[in-house]
Coordinates of C-alpha atoms and ligand atoms in Angstrom, one line a residue:
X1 CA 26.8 -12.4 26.4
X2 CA 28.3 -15.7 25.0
X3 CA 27.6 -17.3 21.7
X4 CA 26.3 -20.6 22.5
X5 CA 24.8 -21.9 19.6
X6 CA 25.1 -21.3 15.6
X7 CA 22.5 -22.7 12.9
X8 CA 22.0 -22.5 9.5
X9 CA 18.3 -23.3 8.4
X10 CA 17.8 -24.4 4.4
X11 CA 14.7 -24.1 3.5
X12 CA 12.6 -23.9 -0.1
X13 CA 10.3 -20.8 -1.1
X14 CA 8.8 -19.9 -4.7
X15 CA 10.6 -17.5 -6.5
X16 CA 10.0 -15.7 -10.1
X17 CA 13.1 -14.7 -11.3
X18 CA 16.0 -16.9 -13.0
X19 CA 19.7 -16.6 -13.7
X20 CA 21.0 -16.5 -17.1
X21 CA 24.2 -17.9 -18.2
X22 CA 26.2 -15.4 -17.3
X23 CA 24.5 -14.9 -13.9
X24 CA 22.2 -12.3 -14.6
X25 CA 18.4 -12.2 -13.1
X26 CA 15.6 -11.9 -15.2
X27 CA 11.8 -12.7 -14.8
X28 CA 11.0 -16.2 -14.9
X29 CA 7.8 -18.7 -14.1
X30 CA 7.0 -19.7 -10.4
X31 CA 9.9 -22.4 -9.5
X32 CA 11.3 -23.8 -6.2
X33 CA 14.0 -21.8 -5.3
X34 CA 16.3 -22.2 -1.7
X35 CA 18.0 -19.8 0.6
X36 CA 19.3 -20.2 4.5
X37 CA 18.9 -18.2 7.3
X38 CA 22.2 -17.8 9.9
X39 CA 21.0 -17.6 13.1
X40 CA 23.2 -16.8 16.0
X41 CA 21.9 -17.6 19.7
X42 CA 23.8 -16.6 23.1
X43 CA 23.4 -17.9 26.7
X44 CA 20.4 -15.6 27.7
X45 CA 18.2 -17.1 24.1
X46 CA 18.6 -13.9 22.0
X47 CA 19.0 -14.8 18.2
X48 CA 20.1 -12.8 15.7
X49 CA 19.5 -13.3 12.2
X50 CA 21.0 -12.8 8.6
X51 CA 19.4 -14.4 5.0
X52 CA 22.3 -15.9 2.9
X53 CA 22.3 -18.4 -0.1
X54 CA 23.2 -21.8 0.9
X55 CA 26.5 -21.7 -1.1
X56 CA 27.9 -18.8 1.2
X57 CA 26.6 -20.8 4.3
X58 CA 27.7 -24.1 3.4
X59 CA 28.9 -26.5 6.1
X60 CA 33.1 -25.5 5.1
X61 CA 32.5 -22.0 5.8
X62 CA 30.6 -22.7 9.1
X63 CA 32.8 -25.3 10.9
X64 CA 36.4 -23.8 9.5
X65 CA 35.8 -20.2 9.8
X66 CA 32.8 -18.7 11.1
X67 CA 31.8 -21.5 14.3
X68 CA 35.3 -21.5 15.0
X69 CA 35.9 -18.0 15.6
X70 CA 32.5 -17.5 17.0
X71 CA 31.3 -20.0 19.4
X72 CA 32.4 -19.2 23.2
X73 CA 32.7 -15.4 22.1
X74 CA 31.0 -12.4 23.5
X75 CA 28.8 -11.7 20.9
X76 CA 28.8 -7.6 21.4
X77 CA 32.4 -7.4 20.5
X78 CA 31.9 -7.3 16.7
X79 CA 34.8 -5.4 15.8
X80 CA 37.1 -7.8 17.7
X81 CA 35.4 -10.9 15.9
X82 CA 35.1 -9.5 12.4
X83 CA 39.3 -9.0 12.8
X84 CA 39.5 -12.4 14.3
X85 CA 37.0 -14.3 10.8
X86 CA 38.8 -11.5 8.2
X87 CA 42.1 -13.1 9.4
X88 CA 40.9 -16.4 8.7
X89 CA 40.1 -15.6 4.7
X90 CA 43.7 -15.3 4.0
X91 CA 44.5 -19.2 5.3
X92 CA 41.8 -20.1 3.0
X93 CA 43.2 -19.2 0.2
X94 CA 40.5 -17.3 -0.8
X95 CA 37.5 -19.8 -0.3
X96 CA 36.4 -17.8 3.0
X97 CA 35.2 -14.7 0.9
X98 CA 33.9 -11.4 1.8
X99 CA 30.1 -12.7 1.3
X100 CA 30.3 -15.2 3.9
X101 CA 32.0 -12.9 6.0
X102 CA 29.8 -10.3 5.8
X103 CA 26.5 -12.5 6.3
X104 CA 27.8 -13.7 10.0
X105 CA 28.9 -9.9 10.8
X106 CA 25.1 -8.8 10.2
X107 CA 23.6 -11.8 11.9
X108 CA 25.9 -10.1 15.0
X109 CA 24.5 -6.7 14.5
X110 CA 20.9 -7.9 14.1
X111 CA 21.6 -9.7 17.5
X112 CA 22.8 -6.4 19.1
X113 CA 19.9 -4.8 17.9
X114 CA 17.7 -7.6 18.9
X115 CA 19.5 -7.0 22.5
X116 CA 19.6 -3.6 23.3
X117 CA 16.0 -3.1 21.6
X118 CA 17.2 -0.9 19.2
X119 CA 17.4 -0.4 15.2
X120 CA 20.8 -0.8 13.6
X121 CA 20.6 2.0 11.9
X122 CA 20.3 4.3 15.1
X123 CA 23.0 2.3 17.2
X124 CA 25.5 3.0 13.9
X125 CA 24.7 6.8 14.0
X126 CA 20.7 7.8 13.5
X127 CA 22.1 10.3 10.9
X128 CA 18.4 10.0 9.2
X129 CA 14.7 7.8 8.8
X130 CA 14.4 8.2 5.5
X131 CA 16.3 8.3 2.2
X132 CA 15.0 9.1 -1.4
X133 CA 15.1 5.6 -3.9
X134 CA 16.9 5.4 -7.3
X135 CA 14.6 2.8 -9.7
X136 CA 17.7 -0.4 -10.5
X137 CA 16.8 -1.9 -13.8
X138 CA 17.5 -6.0 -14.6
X139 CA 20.1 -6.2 -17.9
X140 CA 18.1 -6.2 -21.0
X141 CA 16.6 -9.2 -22.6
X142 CA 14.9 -10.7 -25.3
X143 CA 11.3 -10.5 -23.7
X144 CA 8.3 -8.6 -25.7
X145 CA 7.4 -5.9 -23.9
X146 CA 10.1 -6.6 -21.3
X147 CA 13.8 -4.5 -21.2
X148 CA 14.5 -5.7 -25.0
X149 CA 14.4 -2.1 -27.5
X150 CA 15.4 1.2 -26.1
X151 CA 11.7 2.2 -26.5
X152 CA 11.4 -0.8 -24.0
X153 CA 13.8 1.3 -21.4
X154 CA 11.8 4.4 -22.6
X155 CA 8.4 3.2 -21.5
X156 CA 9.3 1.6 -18.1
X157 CA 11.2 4.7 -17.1
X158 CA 7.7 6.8 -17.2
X159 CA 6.2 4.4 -15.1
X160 CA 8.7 4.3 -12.4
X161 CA 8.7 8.2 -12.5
X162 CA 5.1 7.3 -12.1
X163 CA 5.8 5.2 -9.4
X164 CA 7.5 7.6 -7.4
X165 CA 11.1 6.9 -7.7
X166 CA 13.1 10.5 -8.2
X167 CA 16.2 9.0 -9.8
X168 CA 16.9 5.7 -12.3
X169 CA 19.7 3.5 -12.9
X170 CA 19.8 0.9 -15.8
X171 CA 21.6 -2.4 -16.5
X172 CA 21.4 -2.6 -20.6
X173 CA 22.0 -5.3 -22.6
X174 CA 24.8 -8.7 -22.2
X175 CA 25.7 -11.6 -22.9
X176 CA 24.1 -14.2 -23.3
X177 CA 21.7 -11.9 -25.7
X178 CA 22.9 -12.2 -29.0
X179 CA 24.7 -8.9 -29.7
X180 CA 25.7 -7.7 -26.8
X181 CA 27.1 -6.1 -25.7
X182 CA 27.0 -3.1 -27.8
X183 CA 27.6 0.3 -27.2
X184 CA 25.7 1.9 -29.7
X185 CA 22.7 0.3 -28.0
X186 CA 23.4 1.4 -24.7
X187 CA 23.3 4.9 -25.9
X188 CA 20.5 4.5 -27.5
X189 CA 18.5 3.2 -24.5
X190 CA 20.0 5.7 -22.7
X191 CA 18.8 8.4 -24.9
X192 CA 15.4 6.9 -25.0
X193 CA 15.2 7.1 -21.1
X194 CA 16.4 10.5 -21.2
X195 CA 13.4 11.4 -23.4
X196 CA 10.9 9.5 -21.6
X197 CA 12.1 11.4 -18.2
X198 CA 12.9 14.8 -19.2
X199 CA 15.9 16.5 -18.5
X200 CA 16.0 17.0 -14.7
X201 CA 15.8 13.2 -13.3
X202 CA 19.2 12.4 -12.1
X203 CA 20.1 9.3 -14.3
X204 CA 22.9 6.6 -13.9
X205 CA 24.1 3.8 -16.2
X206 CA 25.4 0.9 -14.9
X207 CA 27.4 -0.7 -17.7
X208 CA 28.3 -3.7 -16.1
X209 CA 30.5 -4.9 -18.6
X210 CA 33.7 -5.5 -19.6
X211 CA 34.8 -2.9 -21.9
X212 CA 37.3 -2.1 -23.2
X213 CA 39.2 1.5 -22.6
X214 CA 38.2 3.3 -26.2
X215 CA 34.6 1.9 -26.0
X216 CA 33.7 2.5 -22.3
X217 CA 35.5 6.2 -23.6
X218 CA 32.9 6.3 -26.2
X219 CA 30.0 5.3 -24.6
X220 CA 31.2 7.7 -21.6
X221 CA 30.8 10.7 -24.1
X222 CA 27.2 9.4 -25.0
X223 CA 25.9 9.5 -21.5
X224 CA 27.5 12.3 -20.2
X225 CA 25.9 14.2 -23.5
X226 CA 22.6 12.9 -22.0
X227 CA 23.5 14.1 -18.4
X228 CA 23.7 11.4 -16.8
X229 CA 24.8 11.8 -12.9
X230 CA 27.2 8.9 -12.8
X231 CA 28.7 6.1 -14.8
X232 CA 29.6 2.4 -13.2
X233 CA 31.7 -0.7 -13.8
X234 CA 32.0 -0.7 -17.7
X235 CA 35.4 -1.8 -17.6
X236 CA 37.2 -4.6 -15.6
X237 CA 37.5 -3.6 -12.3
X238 CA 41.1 -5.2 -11.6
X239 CA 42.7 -2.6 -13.6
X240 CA 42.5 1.0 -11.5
X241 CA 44.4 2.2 -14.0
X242 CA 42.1 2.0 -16.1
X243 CA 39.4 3.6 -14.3
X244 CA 42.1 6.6 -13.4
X245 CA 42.7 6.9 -17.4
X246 CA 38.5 7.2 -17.8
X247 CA 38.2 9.8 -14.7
X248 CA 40.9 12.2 -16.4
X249 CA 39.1 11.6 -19.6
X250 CA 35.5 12.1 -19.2
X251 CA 33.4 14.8 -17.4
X252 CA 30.6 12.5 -15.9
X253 CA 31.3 11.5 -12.6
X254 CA 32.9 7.6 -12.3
X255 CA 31.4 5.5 -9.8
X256 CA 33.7 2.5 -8.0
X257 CA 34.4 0.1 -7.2
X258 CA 31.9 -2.1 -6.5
X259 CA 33.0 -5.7 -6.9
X260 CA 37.0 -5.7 -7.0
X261 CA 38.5 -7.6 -3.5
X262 CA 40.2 -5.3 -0.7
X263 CA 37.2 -4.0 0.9
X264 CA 38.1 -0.6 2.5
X265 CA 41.7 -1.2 1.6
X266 CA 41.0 -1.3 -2.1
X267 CA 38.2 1.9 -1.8
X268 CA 41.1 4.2 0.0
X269 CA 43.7 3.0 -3.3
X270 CA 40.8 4.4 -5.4
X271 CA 40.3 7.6 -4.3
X272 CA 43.5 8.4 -3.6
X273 CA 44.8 7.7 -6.9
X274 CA 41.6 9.4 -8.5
X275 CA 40.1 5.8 -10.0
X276 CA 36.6 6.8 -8.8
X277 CA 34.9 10.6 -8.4
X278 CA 32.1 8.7 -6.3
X279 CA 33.1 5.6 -3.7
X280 CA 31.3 2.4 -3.6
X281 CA 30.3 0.1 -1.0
X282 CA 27.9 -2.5 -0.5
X283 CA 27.7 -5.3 2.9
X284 CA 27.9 -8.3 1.0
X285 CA 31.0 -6.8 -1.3
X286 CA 33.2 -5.4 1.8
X287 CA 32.5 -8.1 4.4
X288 CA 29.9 -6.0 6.1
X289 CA 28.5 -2.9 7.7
X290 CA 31.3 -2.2 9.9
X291 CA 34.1 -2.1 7.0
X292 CA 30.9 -0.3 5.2
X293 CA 30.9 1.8 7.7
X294 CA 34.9 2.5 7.5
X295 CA 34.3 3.3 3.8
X296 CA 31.3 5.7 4.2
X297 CA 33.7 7.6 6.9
X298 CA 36.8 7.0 3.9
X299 CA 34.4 9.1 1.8
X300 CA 33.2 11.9 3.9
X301 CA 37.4 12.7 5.1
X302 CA 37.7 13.3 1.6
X303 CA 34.8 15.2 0.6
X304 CA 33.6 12.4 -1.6
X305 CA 30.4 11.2 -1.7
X306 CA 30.0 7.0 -1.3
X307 CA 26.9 5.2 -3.0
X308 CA 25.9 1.9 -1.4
X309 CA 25.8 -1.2 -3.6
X310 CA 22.3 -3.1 -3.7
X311 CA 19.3 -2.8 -1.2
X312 CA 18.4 -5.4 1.9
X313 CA 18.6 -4.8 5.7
X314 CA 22.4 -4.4 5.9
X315 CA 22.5 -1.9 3.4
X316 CA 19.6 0.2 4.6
X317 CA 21.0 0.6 8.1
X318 CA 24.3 2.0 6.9
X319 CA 22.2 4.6 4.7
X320 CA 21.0 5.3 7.9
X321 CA 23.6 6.5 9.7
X322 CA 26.1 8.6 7.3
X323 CA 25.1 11.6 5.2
X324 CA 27.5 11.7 2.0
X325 CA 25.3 9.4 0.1
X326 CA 22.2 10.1 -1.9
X327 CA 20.4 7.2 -2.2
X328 CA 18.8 3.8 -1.8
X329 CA 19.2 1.5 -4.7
X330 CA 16.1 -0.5 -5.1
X331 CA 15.9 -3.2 -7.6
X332 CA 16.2 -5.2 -9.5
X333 CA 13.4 -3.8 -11.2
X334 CA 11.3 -5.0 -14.9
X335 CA 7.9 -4.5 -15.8
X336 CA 7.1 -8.2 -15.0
X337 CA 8.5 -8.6 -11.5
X338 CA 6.7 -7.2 -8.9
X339 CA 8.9 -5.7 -6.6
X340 CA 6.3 -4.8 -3.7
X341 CA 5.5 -8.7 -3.0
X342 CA 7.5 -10.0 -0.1
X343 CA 8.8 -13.3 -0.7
X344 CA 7.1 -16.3 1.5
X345 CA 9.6 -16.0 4.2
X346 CA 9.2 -12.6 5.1
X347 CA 5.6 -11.2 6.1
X348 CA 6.7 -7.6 4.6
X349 CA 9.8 -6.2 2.7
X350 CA 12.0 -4.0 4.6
X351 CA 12.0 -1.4 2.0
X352 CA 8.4 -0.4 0.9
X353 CA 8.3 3.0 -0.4
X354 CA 5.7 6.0 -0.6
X355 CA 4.4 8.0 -3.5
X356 CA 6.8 9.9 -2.1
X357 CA 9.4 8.0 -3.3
X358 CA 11.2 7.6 0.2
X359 CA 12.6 4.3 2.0
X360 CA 11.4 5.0 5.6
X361 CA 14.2 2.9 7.9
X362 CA 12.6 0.5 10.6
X363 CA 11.8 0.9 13.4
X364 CA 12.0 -2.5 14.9
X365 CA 15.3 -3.1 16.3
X366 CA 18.1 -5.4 14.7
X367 CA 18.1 -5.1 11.2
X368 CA 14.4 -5.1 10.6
X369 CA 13.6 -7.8 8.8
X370 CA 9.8 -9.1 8.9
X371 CA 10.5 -12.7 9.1
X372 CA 7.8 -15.3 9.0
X373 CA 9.3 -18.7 10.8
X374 CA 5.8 -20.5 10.3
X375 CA 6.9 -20.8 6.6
X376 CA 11.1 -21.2 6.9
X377 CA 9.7 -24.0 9.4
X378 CA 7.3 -25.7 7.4
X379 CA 9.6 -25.6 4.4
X380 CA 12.9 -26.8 6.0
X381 CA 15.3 -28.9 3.8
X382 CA 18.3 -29.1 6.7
X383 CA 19.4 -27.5 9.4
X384 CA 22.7 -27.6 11.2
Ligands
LIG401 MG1 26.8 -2.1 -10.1

């Protein structure tokens, strides 16, 4: 089935979080925000679709790279084309990265779903339809009542036990609030969650930052005191060494790596060299679900178990079809965003989840997404 036509829609929708200075979401009033939508058509009409941000869509990325491997193609053959676009990103010199990559492999899988009627998640292996959640926490802030004090951490933790999530991760404080980071205060809001949950919730710190070796030591010790199940990106994820130093030095299992370049490359370096107890992967960090895929497959030939980097459609459908990983990270969570509200351009969010604290997968075949085109249509900045 040939790819005859390639579009990116920009379009406006109302969000209610912000970026701080370093990059970091946080709640924020009702604002304009804008996004895109891929959309990838072949001869017979049958779209398939992928959300991006506008940046990782940009005209470049579309006419150099991703139309130009695409267009004329058969659009089943997505191994043969993400080899094809992945050769591309080292011409670019970088500027064709793993994001953009990855956003016009799952507009292919959504269109083979779309296709052959079928949910990603089965057509990638139907190992299971549901998957227990882990509650993702924004950083801290400097909000009353928000993530600001340990007793802060403390509080919301009850109510997402109350909520229904079995397991909960936290970001803690950075940059740009005042004196972070500081890990005296991550152990402390650490401690306080520990309290507030009791000793048998699996708990993870995220400490996404960048450490050095004796202080992400230290603050290792701390949670690993508190039981905490895993412990992510404190330190610079360039240096495996590093990370390999940590692993022989702590007890608590070492999560990684989640952001540094080589996709499944990288990941096999890792394990091998003993830089990470527990793999990482996510679809917009690897290039997407098939090299997701290849690292979920990594894991399991090694008796490792690989945890999957952020929520959304892509994401989902690779939890749904390996077995050695435990859970769906939903986030990013704070007790003034409501994570249940679709935003305006979907009609419901792909991951709602039960009392029960399981993410059902869907049902509807592609990658599942709800989407409304009434509003992407009636709030169209450009499309091309
Ligand atoms: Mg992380």
């Amino acid at each position: 089935m040939i790819i005859t036509d390639i579009k990116v829609t920009t379009f406006t929708y109302t969000s209610n979080t912000v970026q701080d200075t370093d990059g970091h979401t946080h709640p924020g009033d009702p604002h304009d925000a804008t996004t895109a939508l891929l959309t990838i058509t072949t001869e017979d009409g049958t779209s398939g679709y992928t959300f991006g941000s506008p940046d990782a869509l940009r005209p470049v990325m579309m006419d150099n790279f991703i139309k130009k491997v695409l267009m004329g193609q058969d659009a089943a053959d997505r191994e043969r084309l993400w080899q094809a676009m992945a050769r591309w990103q080292r011409g670019s010199g970088g500027s064709f990265n793993d994001r953009s990559l990855g956003l016009a492999e799952l507009a292919l899988w959504d269109w083979f779903g779309r296709k052959i009627d079928m949910p990603v998640w089965k057509i990638l292996g139907g190992m299971r339809d549901k998957v227990p959640a882990y509650g993702s926490t924004m950083c801290g802030d400097e909000i009353e009542n928000g993530l600001a004090t340990p007793e802060d951490y403390g509080r919301f933790a009850e109510w997402l036990i109350n909520r229904g999530y079995s397991a909960i991760k936290l970001h803690t404080w950075m940059p740009p609030v005042s004196w972070a980071p500081s890990v005296k205060m991550d152990i402390a809001a650490c401690a306080a969650v520990r309290e507030a949950v009791g000793p048998d919730v699996p708990l993870m710190l995220d400490a996404n930052h960048w450490y050095s070796r004796t202080e992400a030591f230290e603050l290792g010790k701390g949670i690993q005191n508190l039981n905490y199940y895993w412990y992510e990106e404190m330190m610079d994820e360039h240096s495996m060494s590093s990370y390999v130093w940590l692993a022989e030095n702590l007890d608590i299992p070492i999560l990684g790596p989640e952001f540094v370049e080589g996709k499944f490359h990288s990941r096999a370096e890792w394990a091998i060299h003993g830089g990470a107890d527990i793999l990482r992967t996510g679809v917009m960090d690897v290039g997407g679900i098939g090299p997701s895929m290849k690292i979920c497959h990594l894991a399991e030939s090694l008796n490792m178990d690989c945890e999957i980097h952020g929520g959304g459609p892509g994401n989902l459908a690779v939890l749904g079809a390996f077995f050695n990983g435990r859970w769906y990270e939903r986030g990013l969570l704070h007790p003034f965003v409501d994570y249940d509200q679709p935003p305006e351009y979907l009609n419901t969010i792909i991951d709602p989840m039960g009392p029960d604290g399981l993410i059902h997968m869907p049902t509807t075949p592609g990658l599942g997404e709800d989407i409304n085109f009434n509003w992407i249509a009636d709030h169209t900045i450009s499309e091309r």
